[in-house]
mmCIF file of C-alpha atoms and ligand atoms in Angstrom:
data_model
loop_
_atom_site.group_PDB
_atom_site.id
_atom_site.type_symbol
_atom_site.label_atom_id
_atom_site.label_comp_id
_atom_site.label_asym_id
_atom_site.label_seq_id
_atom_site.Cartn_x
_atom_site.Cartn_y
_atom_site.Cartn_z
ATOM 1 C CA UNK A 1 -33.179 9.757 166.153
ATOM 2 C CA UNK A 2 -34.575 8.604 163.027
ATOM 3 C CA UNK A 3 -33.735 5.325 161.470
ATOM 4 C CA UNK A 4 -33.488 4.356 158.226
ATOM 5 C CA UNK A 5 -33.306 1.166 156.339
ATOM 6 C CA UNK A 6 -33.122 0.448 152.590
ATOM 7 C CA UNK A 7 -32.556 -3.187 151.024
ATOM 8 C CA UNK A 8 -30.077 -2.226 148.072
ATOM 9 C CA UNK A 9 -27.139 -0.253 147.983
ATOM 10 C CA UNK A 10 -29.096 1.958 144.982
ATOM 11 C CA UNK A 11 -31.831 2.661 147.695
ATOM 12 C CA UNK A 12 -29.770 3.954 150.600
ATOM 13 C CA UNK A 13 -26.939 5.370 148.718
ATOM 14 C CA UNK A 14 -28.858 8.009 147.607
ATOM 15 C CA UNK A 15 -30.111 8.987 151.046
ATOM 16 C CA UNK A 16 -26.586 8.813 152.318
ATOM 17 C CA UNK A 17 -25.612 11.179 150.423
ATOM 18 C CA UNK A 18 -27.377 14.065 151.797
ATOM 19 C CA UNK A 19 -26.823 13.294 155.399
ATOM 20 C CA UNK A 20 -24.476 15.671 156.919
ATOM 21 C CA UNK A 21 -21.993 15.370 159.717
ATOM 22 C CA UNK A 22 -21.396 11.954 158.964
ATOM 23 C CA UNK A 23 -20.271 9.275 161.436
ATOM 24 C CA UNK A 24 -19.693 5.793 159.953
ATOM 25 C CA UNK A 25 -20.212 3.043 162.548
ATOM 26 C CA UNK A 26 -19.503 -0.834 161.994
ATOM 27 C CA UNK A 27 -21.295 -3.410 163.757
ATOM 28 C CA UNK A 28 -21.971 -6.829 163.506
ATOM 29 C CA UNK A 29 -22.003 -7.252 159.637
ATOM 30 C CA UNK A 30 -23.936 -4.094 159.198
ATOM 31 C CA UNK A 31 -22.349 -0.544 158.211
ATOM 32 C CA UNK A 32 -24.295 2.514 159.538
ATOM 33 C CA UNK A 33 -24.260 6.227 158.608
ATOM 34 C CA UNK A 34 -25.174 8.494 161.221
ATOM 35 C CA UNK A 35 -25.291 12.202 161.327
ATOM 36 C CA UNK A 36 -27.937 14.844 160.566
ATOM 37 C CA UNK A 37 -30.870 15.601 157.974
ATOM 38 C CA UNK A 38 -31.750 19.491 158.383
ATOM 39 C CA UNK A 39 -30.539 19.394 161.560
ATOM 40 C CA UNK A 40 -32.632 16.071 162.347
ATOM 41 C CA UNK A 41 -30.752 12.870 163.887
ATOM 42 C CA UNK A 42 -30.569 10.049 161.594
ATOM 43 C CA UNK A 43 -29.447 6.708 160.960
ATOM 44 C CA UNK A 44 -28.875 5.092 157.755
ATOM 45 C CA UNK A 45 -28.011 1.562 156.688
ATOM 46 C CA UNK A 46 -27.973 -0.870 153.837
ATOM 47 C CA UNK A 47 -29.882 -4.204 155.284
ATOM 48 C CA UNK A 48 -29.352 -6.133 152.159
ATOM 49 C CA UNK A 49 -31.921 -8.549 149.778
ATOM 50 C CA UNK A 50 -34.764 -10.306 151.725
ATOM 51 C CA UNK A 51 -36.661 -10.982 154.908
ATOM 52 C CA UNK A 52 -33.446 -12.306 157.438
ATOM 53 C CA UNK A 53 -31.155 -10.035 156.320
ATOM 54 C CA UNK A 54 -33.629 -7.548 157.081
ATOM 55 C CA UNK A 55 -34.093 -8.739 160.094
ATOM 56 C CA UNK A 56 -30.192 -9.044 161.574
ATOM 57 C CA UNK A 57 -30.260 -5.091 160.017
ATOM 58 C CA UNK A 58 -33.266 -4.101 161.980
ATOM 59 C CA UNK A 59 -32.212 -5.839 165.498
ATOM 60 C CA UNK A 60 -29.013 -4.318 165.594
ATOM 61 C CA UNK A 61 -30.026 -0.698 164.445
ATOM 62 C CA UNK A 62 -32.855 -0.691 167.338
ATOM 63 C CA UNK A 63 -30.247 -2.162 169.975
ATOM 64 C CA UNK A 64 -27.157 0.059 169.049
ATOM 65 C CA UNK A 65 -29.322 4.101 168.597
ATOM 66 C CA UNK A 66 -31.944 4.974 170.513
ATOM 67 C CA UNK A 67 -34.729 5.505 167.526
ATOM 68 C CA UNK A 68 -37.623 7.799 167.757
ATOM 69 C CA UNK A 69 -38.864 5.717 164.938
ATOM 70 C CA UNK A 70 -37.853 3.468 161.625
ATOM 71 C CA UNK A 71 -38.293 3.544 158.263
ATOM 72 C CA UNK A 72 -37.945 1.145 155.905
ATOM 73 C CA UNK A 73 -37.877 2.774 152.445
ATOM 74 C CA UNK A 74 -37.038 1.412 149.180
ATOM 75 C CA UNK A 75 -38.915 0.372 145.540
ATOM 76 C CA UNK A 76 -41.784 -2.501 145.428
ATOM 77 C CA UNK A 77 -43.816 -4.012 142.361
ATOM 78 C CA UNK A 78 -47.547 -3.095 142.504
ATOM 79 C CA UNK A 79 -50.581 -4.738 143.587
ATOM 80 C CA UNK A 80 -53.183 -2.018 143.541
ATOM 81 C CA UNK A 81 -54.300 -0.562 140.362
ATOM 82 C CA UNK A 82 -53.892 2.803 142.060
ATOM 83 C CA UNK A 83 -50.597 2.600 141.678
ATOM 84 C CA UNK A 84 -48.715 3.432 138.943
ATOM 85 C CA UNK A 85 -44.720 2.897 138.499
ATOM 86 C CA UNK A 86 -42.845 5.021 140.627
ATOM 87 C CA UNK A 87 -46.564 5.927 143.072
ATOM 88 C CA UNK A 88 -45.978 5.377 146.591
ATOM 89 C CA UNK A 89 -47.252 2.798 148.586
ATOM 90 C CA UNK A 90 -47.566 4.040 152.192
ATOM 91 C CA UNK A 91 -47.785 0.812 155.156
ATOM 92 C CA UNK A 92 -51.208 0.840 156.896
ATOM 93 C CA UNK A 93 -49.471 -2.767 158.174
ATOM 94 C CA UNK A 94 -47.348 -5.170 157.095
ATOM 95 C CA UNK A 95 -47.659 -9.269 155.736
ATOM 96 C CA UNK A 96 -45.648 -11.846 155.282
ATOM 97 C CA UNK A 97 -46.989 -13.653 152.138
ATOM 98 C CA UNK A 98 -44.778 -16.298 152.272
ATOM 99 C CA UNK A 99 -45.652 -17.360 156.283
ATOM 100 C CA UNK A 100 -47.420 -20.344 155.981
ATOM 101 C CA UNK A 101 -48.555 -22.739 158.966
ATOM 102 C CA UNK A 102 -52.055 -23.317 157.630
ATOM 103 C CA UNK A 103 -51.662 -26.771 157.595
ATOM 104 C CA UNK A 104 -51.871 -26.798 161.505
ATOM 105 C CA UNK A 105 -54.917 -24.513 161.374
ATOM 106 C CA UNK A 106 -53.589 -21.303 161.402
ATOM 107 C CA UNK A 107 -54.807 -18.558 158.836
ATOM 108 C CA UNK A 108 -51.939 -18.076 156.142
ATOM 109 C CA UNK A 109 -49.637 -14.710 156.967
ATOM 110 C CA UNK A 110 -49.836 -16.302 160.808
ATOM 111 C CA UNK A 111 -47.371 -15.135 162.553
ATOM 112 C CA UNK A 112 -46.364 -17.783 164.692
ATOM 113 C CA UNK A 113 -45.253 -16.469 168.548
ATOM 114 C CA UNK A 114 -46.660 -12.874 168.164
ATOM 115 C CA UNK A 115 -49.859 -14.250 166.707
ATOM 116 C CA UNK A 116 -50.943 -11.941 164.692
ATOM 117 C CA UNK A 117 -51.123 -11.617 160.792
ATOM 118 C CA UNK A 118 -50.899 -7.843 159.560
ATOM 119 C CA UNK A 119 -48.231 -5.419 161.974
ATOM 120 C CA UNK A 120 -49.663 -2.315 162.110
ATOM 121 C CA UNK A 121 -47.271 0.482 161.382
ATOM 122 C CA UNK A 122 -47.539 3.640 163.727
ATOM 123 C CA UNK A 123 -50.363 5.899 163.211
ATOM 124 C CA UNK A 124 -48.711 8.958 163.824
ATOM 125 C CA UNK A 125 -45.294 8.175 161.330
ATOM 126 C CA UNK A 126 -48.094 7.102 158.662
ATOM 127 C CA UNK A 127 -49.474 10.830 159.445
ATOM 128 C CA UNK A 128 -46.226 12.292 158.529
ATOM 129 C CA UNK A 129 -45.339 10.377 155.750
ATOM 130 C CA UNK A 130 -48.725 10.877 153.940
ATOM 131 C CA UNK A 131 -48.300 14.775 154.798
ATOM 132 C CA UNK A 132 -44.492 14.727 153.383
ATOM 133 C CA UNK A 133 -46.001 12.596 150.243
ATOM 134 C CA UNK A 134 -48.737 15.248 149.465
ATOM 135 C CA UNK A 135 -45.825 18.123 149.732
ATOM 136 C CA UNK A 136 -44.086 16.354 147.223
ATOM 137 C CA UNK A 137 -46.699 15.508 145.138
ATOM 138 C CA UNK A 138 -46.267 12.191 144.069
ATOM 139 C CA UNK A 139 -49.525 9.549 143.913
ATOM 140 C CA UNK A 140 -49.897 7.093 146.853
ATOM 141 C CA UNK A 141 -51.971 4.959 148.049
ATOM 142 C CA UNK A 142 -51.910 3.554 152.443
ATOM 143 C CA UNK A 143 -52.606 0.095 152.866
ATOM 144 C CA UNK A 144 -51.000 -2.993 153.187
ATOM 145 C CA UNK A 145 -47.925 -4.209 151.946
ATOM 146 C CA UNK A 146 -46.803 -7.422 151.965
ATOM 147 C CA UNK A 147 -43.386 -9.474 151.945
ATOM 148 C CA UNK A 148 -41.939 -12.280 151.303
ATOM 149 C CA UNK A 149 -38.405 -14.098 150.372
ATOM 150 C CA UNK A 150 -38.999 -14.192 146.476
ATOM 151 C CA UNK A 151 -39.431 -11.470 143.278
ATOM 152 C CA UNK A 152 -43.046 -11.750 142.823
ATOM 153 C CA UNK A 153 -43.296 -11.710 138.460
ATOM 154 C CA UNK A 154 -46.477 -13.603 137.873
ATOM 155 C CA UNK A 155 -50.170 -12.580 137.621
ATOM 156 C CA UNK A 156 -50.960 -15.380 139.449
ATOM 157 C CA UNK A 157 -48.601 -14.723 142.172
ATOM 158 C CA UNK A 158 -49.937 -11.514 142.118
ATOM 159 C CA UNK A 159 -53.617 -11.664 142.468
ATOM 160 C CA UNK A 160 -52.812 -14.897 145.223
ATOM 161 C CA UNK A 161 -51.791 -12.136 147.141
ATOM 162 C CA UNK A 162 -53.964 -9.393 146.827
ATOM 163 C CA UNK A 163 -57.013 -12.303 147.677
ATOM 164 C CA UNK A 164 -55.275 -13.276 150.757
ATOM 165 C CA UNK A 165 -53.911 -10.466 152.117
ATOM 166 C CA UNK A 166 -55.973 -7.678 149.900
ATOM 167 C CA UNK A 167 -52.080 -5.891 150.074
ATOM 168 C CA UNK A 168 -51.363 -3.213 147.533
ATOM 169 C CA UNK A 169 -47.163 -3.379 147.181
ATOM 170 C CA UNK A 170 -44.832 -6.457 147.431
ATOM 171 C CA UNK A 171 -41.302 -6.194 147.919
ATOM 172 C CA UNK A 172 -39.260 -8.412 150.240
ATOM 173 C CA UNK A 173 -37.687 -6.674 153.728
ATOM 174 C CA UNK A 174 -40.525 -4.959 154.924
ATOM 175 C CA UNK A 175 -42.700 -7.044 157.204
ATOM 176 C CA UNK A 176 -39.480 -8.415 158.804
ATOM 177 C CA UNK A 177 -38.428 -4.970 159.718
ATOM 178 C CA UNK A 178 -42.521 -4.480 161.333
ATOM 179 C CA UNK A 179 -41.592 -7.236 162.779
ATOM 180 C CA UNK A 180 -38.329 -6.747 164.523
ATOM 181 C CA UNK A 181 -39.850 -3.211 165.197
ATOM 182 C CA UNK A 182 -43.445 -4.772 166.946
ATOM 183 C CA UNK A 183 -41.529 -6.767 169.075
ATOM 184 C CA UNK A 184 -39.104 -4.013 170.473
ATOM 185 C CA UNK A 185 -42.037 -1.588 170.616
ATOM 186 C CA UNK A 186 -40.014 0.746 167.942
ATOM 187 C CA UNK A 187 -43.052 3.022 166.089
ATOM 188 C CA UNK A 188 -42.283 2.064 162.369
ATOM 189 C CA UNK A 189 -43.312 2.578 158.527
ATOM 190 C CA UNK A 190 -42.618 0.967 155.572
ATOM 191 C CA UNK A 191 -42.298 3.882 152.492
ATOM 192 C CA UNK A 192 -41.954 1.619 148.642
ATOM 193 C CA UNK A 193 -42.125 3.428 145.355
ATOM 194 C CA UNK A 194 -43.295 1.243 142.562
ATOM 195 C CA UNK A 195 -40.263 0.112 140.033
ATOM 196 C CA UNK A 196 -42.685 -2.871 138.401
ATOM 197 C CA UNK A 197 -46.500 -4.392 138.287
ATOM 198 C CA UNK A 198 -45.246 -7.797 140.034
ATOM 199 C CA UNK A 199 -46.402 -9.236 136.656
ATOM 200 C CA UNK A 200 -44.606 -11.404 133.874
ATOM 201 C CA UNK A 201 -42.490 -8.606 132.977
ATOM 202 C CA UNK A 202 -41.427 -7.479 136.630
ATOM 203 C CA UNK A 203 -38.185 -8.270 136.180
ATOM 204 C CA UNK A 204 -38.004 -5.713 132.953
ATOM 205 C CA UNK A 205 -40.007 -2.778 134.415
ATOM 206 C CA UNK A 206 -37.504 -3.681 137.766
ATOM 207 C CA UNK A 207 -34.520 -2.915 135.437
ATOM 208 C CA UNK A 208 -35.868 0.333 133.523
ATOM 209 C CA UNK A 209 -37.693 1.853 136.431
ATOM 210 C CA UNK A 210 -35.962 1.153 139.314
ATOM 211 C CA UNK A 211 -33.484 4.384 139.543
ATOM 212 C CA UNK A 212 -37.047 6.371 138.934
ATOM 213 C CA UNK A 213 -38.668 4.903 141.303
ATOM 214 C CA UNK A 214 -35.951 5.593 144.078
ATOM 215 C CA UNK A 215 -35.814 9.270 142.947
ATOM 216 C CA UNK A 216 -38.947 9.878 144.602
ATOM 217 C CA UNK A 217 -38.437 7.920 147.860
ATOM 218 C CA UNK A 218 -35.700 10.078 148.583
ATOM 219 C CA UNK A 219 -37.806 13.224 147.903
ATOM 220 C CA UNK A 220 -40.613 11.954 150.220
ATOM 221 C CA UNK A 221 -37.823 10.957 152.925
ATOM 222 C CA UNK A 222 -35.779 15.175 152.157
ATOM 223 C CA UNK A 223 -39.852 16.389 153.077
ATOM 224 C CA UNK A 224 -39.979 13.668 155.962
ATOM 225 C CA UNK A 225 -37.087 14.658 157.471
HETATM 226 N N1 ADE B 301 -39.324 -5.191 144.749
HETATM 227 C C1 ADE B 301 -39.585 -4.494 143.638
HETATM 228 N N2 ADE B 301 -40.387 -5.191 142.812
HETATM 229 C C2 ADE B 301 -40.651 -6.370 143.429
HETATM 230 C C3 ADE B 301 -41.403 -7.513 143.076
HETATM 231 N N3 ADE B 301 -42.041 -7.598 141.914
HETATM 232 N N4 ADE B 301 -41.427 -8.554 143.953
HETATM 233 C C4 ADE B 301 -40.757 -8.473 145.120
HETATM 234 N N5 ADE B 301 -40.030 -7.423 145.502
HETATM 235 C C5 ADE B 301 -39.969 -6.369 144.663
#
């Protein structure tokens, strides 16, 4: 079975809609579609805005279906000049920008526990996802995307991260989801389609693009799947 999450009900909905032989299952706070995408097992649910929420989503998904592998799709502002509004940014791995225990030594991203600062996503899902990508036709870029519990709309913000972490996308569920994912061994990618720049007008390109954006997730998931 595939699994897939989405932050906002804009970014799911859409994929909801064509799944067929739909089941919907309640659990915990989190409502999940199940059925069938050409003929393919999938499940579908709306995590919700940032990193914890993300995380309670992810969990639960991995504990309650037995998942070949998870996405995490949805729309991100961009980092890389090689990507354009509504491009696709592809995981390589996965930061958390705003993990910070530097002051005890630790290189920023650190994540405490595990250890580690970039989660790889799983070669073989990346393979599929770039091949689905190309069908479609839509400009991408694989590298590494990186979250964190805010709407990143400065330059400064911006380039801070790209320095740091040299990521190309920022959004704000991903690297939780990696995260959950490492830890339960579930292979995973992270699929974001550029609504903004992560610049001072972010929040302007968010509102005009967004629905565009989306439009081509959902084609690169229909090719996935
Ligand atoms: N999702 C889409 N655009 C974003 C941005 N600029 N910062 C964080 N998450 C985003």
């Amino acid at each position: 079975m595939i699994g897939i999450i989405g932050a906002m009900p804009i970014e799911v909905d859409a994929i909801k809609a064509i799944v067929e032989n739909k089941e919907e299952i309640h659990i915990g706070s989190i409502d999940f579609v199940k059925g069938t995408i050409n003929k393919k097992d999938i499940v579908v649910a709306q995590c919700g805005i940032g990193k914890v929420f993300a995380a309670i989503c992810a969990e639960a998904m991995i504990l309650n279906f037995k998942l070949d592998y998870l996405l995490n799709v949805g729309v991100a502002g961009s980092i890389s000049n090689n990507l354009d509004i509504t491009s696709i940014a592809i995981s390589q791995s996965l930061v958390q920008h705003d993990m910070d225990t530097s002051p005890l030594g630790d290189p920023i991203g650190m994540l405490s526990g595990i250890n580690i600062v970039n989660i790889e996503a799983d070669k073989e899902v990346v393979k599929k996802v770039e091949e689905a990508v190309k069908k479609v036709g839509i400009n991408y870029e694989i590298g590494v995307i990186a979250s964190g519990d805010q709407f990143v709309n400065s330059k400064e913000k911006k380039d801070w991260i790209k320095e740091n972490f040299n990521a190309i996308a920022c959004e704000m569920e991903g690297a939780a989801i990696a995260q959950v994912a490492y830890v339960n061994k579930v292979p995973f990618c992270v699929i974001r389609a550029m609504s903004d720049k992560a610049d001072g007008s972010s929040h302007m390109d968010f509102a005009e693009f967004t629905k565009k954006a989306i439009k081509n997730s959902v084609e690169v998931i229909r090719a996935l799947i």
